[in-house]
CSV table of C-alpha atoms and ligand atoms in Angstrom, one decimal:
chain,number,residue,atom,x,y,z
A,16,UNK,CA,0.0,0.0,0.0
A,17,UNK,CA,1.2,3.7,-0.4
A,18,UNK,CA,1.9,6.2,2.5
A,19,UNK,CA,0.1,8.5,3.4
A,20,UNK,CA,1.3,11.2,5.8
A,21,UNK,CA,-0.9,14.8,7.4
A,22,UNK,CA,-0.9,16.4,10.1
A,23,UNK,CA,-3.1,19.0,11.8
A,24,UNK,CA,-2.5,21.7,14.2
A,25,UNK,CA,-3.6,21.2,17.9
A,26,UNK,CA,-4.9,25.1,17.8
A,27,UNK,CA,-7.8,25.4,18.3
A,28,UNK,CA,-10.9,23.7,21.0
A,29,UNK,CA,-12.1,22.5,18.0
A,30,UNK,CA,-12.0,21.2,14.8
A,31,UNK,CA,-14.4,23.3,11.9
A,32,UNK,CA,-16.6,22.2,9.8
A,33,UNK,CA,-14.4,23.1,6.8
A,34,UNK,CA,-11.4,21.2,8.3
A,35,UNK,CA,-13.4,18.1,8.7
A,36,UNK,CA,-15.4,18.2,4.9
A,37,UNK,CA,-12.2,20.0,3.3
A,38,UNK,CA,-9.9,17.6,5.2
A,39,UNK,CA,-10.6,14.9,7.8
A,40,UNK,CA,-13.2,13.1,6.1
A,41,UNK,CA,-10.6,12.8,3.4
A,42,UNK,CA,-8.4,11.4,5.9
A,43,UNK,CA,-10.9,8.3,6.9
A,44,UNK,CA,-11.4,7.0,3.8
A,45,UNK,CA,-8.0,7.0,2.8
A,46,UNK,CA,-7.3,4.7,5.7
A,47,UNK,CA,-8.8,1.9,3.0
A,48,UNK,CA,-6.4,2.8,0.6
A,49,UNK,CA,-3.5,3.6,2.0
A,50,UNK,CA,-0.6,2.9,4.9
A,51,UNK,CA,-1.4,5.9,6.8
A,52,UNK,CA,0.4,8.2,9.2
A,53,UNK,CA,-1.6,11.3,11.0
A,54,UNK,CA,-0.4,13.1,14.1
A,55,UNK,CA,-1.3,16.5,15.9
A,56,UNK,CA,1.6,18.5,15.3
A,57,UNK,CA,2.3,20.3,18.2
A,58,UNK,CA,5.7,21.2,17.7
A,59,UNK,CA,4.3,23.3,14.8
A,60,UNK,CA,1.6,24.6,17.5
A,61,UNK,CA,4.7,26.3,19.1
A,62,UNK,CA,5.6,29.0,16.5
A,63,UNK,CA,3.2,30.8,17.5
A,64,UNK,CA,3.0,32.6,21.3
A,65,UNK,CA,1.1,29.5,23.1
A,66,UNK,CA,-0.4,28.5,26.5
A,67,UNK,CA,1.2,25.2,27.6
A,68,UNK,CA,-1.8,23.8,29.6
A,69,UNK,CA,-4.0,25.2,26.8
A,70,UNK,CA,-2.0,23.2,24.3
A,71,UNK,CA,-2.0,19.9,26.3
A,72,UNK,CA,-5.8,20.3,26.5
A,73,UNK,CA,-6.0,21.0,22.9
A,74,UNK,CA,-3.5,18.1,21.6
A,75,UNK,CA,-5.7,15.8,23.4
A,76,UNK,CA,-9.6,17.1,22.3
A,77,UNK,CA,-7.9,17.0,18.8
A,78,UNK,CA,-6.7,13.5,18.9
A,79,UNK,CA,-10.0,12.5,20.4
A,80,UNK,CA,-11.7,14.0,17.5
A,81,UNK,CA,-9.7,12.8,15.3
A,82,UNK,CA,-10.8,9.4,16.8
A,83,UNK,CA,-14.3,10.3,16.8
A,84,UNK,CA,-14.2,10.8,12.9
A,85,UNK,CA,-13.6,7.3,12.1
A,86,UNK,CA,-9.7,7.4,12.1
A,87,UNK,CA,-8.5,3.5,13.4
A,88,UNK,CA,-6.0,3.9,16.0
A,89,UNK,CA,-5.2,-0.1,14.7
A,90,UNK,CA,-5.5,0.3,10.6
A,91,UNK,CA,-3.3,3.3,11.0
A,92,UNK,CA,-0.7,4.7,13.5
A,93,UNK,CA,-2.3,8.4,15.0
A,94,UNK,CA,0.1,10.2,17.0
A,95,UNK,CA,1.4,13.0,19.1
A,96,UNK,CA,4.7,14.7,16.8
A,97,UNK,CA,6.7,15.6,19.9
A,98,UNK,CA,6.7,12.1,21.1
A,99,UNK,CA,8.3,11.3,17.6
A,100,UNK,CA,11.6,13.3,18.5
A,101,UNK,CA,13.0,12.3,14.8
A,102,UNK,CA,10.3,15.2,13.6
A,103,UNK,CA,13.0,17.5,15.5
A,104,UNK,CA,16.0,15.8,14.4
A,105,UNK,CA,15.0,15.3,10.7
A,106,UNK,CA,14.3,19.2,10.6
A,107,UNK,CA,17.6,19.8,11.2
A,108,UNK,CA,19.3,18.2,8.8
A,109,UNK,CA,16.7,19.5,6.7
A,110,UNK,CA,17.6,22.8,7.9
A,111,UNK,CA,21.0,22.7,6.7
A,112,UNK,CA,20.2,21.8,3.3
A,113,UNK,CA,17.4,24.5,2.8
A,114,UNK,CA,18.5,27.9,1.3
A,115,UNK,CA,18.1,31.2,3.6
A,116,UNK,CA,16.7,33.0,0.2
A,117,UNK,CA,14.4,29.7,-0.4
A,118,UNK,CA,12.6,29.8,3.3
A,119,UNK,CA,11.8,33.4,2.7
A,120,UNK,CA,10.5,33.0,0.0
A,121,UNK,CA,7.7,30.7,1.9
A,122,UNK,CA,4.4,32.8,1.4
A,123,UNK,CA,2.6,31.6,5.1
A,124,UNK,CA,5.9,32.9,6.9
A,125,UNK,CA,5.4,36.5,4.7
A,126,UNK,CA,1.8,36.4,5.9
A,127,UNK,CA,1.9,35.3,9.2
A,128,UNK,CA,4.8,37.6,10.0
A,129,UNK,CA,3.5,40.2,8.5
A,130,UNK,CA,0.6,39.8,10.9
A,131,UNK,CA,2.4,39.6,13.9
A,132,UNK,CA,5.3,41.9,12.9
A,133,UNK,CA,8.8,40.4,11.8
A,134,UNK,CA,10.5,41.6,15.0
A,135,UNK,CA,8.1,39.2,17.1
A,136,UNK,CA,7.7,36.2,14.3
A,137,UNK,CA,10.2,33.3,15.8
A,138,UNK,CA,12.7,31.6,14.0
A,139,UNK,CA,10.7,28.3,14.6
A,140,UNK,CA,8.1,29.9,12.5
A,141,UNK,CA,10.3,30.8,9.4
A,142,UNK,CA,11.6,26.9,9.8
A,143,UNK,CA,7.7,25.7,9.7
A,144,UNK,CA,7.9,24.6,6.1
A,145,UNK,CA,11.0,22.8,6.8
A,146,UNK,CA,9.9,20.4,9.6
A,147,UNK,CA,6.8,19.8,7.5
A,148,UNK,CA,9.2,18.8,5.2
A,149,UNK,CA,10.6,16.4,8.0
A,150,UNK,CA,7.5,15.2,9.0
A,151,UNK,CA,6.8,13.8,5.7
A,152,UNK,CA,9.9,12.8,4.6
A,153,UNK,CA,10.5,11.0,8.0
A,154,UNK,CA,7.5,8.7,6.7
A,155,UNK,CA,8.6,8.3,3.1
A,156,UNK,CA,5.3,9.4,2.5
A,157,UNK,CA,4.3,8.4,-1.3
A,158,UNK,CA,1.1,11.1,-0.9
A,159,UNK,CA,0.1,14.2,1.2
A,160,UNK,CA,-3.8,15.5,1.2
A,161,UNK,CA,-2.9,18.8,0.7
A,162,UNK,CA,-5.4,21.9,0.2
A,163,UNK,CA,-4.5,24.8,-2.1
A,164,UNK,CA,-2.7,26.7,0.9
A,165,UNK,CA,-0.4,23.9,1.3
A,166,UNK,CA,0.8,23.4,-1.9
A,167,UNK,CA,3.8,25.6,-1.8
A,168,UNK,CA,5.2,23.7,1.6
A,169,UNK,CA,5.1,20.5,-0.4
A,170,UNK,CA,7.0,21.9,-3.4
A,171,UNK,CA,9.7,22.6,-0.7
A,172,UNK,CA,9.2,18.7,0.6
A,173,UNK,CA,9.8,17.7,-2.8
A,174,UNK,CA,13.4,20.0,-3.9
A,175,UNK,CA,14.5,18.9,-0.2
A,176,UNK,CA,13.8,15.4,-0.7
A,177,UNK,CA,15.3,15.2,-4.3
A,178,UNK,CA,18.6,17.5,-3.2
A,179,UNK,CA,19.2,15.4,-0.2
A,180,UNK,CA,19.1,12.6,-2.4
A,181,UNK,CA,21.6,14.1,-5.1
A,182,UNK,CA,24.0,14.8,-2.9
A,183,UNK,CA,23.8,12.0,-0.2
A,184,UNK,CA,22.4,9.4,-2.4
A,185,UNK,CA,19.0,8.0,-2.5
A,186,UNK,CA,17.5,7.8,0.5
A,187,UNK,CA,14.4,9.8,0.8
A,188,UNK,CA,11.5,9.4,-1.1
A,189,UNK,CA,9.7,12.3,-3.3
A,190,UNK,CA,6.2,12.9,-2.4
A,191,UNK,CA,3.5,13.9,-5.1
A,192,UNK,CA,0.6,16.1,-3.6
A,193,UNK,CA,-2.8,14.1,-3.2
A,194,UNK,CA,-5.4,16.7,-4.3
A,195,UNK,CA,-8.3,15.5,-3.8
A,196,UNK,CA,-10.9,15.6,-6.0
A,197,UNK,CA,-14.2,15.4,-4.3
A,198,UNK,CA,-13.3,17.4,-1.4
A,199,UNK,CA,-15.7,20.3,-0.6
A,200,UNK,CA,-14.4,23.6,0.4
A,201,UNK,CA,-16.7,25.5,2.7
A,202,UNK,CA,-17.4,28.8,3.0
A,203,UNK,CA,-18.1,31.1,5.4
A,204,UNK,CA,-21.9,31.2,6.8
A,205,UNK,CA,-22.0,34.9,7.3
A,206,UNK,CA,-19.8,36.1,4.1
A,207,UNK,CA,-19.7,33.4,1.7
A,208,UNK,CA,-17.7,34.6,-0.9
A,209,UNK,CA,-14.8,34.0,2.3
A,210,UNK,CA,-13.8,30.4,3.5
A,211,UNK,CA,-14.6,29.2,6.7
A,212,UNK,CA,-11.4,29.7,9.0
A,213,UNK,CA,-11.4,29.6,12.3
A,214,UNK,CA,-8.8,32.8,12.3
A,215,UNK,CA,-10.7,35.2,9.6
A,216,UNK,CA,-14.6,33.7,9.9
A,217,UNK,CA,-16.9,35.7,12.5
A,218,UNK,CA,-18.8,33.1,15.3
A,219,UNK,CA,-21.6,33.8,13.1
A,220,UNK,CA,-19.9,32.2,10.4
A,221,UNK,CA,-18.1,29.4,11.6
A,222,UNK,CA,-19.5,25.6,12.7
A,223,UNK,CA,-17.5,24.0,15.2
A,224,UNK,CA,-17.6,20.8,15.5
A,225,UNK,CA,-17.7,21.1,19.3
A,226,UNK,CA,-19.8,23.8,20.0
A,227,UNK,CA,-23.9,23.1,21.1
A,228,UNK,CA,-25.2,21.5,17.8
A,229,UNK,CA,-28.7,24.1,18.6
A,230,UNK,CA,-26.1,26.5,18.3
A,231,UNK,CA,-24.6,25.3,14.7
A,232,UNK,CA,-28.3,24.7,13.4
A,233,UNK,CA,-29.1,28.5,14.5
A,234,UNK,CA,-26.1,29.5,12.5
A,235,UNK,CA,-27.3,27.8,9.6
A,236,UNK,CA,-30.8,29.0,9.7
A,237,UNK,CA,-29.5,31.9,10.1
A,238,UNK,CA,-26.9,32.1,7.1
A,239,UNK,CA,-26.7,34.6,4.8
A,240,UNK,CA,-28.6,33.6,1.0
A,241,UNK,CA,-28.5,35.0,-1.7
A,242,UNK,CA,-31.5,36.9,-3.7
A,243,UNK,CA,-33.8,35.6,-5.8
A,244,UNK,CA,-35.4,32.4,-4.2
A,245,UNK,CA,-34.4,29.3,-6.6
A,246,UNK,CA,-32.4,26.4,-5.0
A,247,UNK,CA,-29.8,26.2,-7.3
A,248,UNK,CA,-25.7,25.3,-7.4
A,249,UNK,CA,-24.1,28.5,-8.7
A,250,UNK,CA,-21.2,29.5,-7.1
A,251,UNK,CA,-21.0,32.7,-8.7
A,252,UNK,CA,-24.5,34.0,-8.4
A,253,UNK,CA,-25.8,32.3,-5.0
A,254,UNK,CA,-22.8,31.6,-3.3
A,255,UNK,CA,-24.6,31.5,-0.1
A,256,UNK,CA,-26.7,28.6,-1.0
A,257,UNK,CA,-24.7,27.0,-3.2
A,258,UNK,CA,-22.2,26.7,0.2
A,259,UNK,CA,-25.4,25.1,2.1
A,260,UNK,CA,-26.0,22.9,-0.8
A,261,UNK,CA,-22.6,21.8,-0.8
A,262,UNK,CA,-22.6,21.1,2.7
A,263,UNK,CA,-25.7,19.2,2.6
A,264,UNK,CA,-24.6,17.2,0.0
A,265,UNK,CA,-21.4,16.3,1.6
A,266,UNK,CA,-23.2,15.1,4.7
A,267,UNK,CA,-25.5,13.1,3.0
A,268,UNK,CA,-23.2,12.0,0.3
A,269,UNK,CA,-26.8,13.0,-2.3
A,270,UNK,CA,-25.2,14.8,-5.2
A,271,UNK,CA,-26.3,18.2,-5.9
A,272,UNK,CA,-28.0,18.0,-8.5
A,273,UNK,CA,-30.4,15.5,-7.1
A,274,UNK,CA,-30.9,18.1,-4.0
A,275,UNK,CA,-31.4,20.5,-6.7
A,276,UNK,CA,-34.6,18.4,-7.9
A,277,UNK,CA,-35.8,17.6,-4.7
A,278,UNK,CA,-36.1,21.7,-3.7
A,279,UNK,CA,-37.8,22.7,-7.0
A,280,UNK,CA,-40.7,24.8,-5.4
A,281,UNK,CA,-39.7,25.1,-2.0
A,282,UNK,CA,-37.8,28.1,-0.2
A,283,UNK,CA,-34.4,28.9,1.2
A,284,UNK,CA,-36.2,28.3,4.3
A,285,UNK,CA,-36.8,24.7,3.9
A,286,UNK,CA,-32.9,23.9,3.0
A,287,UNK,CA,-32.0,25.5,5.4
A,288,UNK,CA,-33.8,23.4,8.3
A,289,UNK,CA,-32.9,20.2,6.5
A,290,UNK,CA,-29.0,21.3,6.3
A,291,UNK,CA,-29.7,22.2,9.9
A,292,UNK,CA,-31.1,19.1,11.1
A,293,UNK,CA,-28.6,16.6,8.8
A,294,UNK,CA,-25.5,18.8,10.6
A,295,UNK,CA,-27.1,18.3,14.1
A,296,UNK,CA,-28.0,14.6,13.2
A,297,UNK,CA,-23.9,14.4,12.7
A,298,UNK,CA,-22.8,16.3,15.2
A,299,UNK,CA,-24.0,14.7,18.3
A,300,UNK,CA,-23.0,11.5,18.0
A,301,UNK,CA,-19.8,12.9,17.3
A,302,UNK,CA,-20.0,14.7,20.0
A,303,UNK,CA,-20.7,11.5,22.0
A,304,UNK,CA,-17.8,9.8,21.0
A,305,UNK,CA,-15.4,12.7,21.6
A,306,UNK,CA,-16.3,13.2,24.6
A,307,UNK,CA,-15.8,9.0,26.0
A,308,UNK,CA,-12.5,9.3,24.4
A,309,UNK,CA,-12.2,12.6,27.1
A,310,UNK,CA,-13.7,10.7,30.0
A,311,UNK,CA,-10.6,8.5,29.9
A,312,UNK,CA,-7.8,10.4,29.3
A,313,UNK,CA,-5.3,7.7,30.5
A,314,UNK,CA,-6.6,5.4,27.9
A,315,UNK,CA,-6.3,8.4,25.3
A,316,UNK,CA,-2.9,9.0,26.4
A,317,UNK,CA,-1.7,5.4,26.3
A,318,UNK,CA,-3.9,4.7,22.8
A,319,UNK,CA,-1.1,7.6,21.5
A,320,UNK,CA,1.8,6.4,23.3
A,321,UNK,CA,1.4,3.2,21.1
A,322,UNK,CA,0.5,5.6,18.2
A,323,UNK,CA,3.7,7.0,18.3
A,324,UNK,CA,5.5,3.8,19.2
A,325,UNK,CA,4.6,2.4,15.9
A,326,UNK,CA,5.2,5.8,14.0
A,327,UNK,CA,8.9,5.7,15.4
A,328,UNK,CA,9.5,2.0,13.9
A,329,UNK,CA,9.5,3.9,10.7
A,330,UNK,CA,10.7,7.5,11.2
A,331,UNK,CA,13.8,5.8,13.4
A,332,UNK,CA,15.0,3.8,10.2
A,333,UNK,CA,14.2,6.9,7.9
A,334,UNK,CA,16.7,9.2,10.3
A,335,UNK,CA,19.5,5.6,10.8
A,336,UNK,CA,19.9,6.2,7.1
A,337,UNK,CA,20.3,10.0,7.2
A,338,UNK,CA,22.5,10.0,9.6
A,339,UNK,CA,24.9,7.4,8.1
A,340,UNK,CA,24.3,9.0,4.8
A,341,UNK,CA,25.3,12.5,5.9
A,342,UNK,CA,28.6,11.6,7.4
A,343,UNK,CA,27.4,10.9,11.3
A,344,UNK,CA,29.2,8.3,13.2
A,345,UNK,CA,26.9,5.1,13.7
A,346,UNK,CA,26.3,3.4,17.2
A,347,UNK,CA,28.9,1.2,17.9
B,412,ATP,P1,-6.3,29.2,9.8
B,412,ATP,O1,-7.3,30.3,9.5
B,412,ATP,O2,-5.6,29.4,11.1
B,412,ATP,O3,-5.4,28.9,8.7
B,412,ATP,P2,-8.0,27.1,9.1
B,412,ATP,O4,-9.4,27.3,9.4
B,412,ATP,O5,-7.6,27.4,7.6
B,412,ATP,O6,-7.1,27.9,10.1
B,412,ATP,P3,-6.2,24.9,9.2
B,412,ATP,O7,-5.8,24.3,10.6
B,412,ATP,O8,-5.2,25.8,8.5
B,412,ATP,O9,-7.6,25.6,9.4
B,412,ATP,O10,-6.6,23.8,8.2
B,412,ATP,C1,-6.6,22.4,8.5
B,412,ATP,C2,-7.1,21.7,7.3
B,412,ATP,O11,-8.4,22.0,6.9
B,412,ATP,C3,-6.3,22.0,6.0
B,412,ATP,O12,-6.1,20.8,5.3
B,412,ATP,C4,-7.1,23.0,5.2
B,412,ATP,O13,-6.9,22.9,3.8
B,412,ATP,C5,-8.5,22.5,5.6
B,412,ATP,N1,-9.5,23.6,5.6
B,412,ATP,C6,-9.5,24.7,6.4
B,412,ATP,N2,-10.5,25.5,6.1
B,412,ATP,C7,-11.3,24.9,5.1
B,412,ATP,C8,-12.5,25.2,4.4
B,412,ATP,N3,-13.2,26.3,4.7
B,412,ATP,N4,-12.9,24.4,3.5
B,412,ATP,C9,-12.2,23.2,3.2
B,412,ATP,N5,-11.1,22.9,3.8
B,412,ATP,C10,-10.6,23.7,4.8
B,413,MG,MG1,-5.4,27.5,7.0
């Protein structure tokens, strides 16, 4: 089977709905298809200013929803990245084989330090890209899910992966970018021409996964439409329902155009209960499950100690091979 490898960021108390329809659904089915590898990267969580008991909380309510999903803590290995300390080590030989000129050239960096102001930005975040690139190359990763935003980071997985291996020999292997093709991106309830984020979208026009499902269905009932007051899939035109439509469909797995027949004649009122009740219908058994995974956080903790266990089999031969390749002297 190919390798997969992603990871996703222990920052926030809870996953969106974007990040699981855009993302982590993604993630479960590839579990049939693939050998794959998913962790919370919390050493990435740290390039930002941070709260350490905030982040344990965090790293564990987003492994238990990662759980909750569907992910198989026995078809795959799901883990916690700083209990893999070849992430760390991997980076830095990465580190040294990465241009100055190339990492600033890394678009999220400009952005994100442009937000924060260089001055305050930490080195860790400039070297983000870089132990991404570690992460998956650690894994020998044949694909990475990647969304649109990601796609420069790989690019930089890639050259690292095929430079280390020109000069060292072959030893890494070069990942090609999984887009995936029936992944819906979601927008944001209250300004739908903007994706849902969790660090640009409004309360109003953000579903999290965790909050009080009467809370999403509210949202949703309350969601900005478009005018006019035909149910149809045109991004352009009605992006505000064509977002709902596409978010009922993906939690229904119907295809558009058959919701498209089914709301001939009736109002943005009536999709808009129905997406309503099929989010809520999802949401709290999800919820459920989260929250028994929470209930027993020893078992949690121990269920990723394994996780990472089995992740280390691998990412300890990946960096034995570096290391020998690059010049280090070998255990005796
Ligand atoms: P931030 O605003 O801090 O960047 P985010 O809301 O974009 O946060 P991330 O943690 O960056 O969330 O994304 C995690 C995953 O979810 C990524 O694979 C990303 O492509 C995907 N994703 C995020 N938002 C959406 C969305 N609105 N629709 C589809 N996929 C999304
Ligand atoms: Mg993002």
């Amino acid at each position: 089977k190919p390798r997969v490898l992603s990871g996703i960021q222990p920052t926030a108390d809870s996953f969106h709905l974007g990040n699981y329809l855009g993302a982590l659904r993604q993630w479960v089915r590839l579990q049939d298809t693939h050998e794959t590898f998913y962790c919370v990267v919390d050493l990435h969580a740290i390039t930002v200013e941070h709260d350490p008991a905030l982040l344990l909380e965090r790293t564990r309510r987003s492994a238990a929803q990662l759980l909750a999903i569907g992910l198989d803590p026995e078809e795959g290995a799901l883990f916690v990245q700083s209990q893999v300390p070849e992430h760390a080590q991997l980076s830095w030989v990465l580190e040294c084989q990465t241009g100055f000129g190339e990492a600033s050239r890394m678009t999220q960096f400009k952005d994100k330090a442009a937000r924060q102001g260089t001055d305050r930005a930490s080195v860790g975040l400039f070297t983000y890209p870089v132990l991404q690139a570690a992460d998956i190359l650690l894994y020998q990763a044949n694909a990475v899910p990647v969304g649109e935003d990601q796609r420069q980071h790989l690019e930089l997985s890639r050259n690292l992966a095929q430079r280390f291996n020109n000069r060292f020999g072959p030893t890494l292997t070069v990942p090609e970018p999984h887009i995936v093709t029936d992944t819906a991106k979601i927008y944001d309830l209250q300004d739908p021409t903007a994706k849902m984020s969790k660090s640009a979208s409004s309360a109003g026009g953000l579903i999290e996964l965790m909050e009080d499902p009467k809370r999403s269905a509210k949202k949703i009932r309350s969601a900005v439409t478009d005018a006019g007051r035909e149910i149809v899939y045109d991004p352009e035109g009605k992006p505000g329902v064509s977002n709902l439509l596409i978010i009922y469909s993906a939690l229904t797995d119907r295809p558009v155009a058959e919701l498209e027949t089914a709301y001939e004649g009736k109002g943005y009122g009536d999709l808009k209960k129905d997406v309503a009740e099929v989010l809520v219908e999802f949401v709290e058994p999800f919820q459920q499950r989260v929250r028994s995974y929470l209930d027993d956080v020893a078992e949690l903790d121990k269920l990723l100690t394994r996780g990472a266990e089995r992740a280390r089999d691998v990412a300890s031969a990946t960096l034995s091979e570096v290391y020998r390749r690059i010049g280090f002297l070998q255990p005796a």
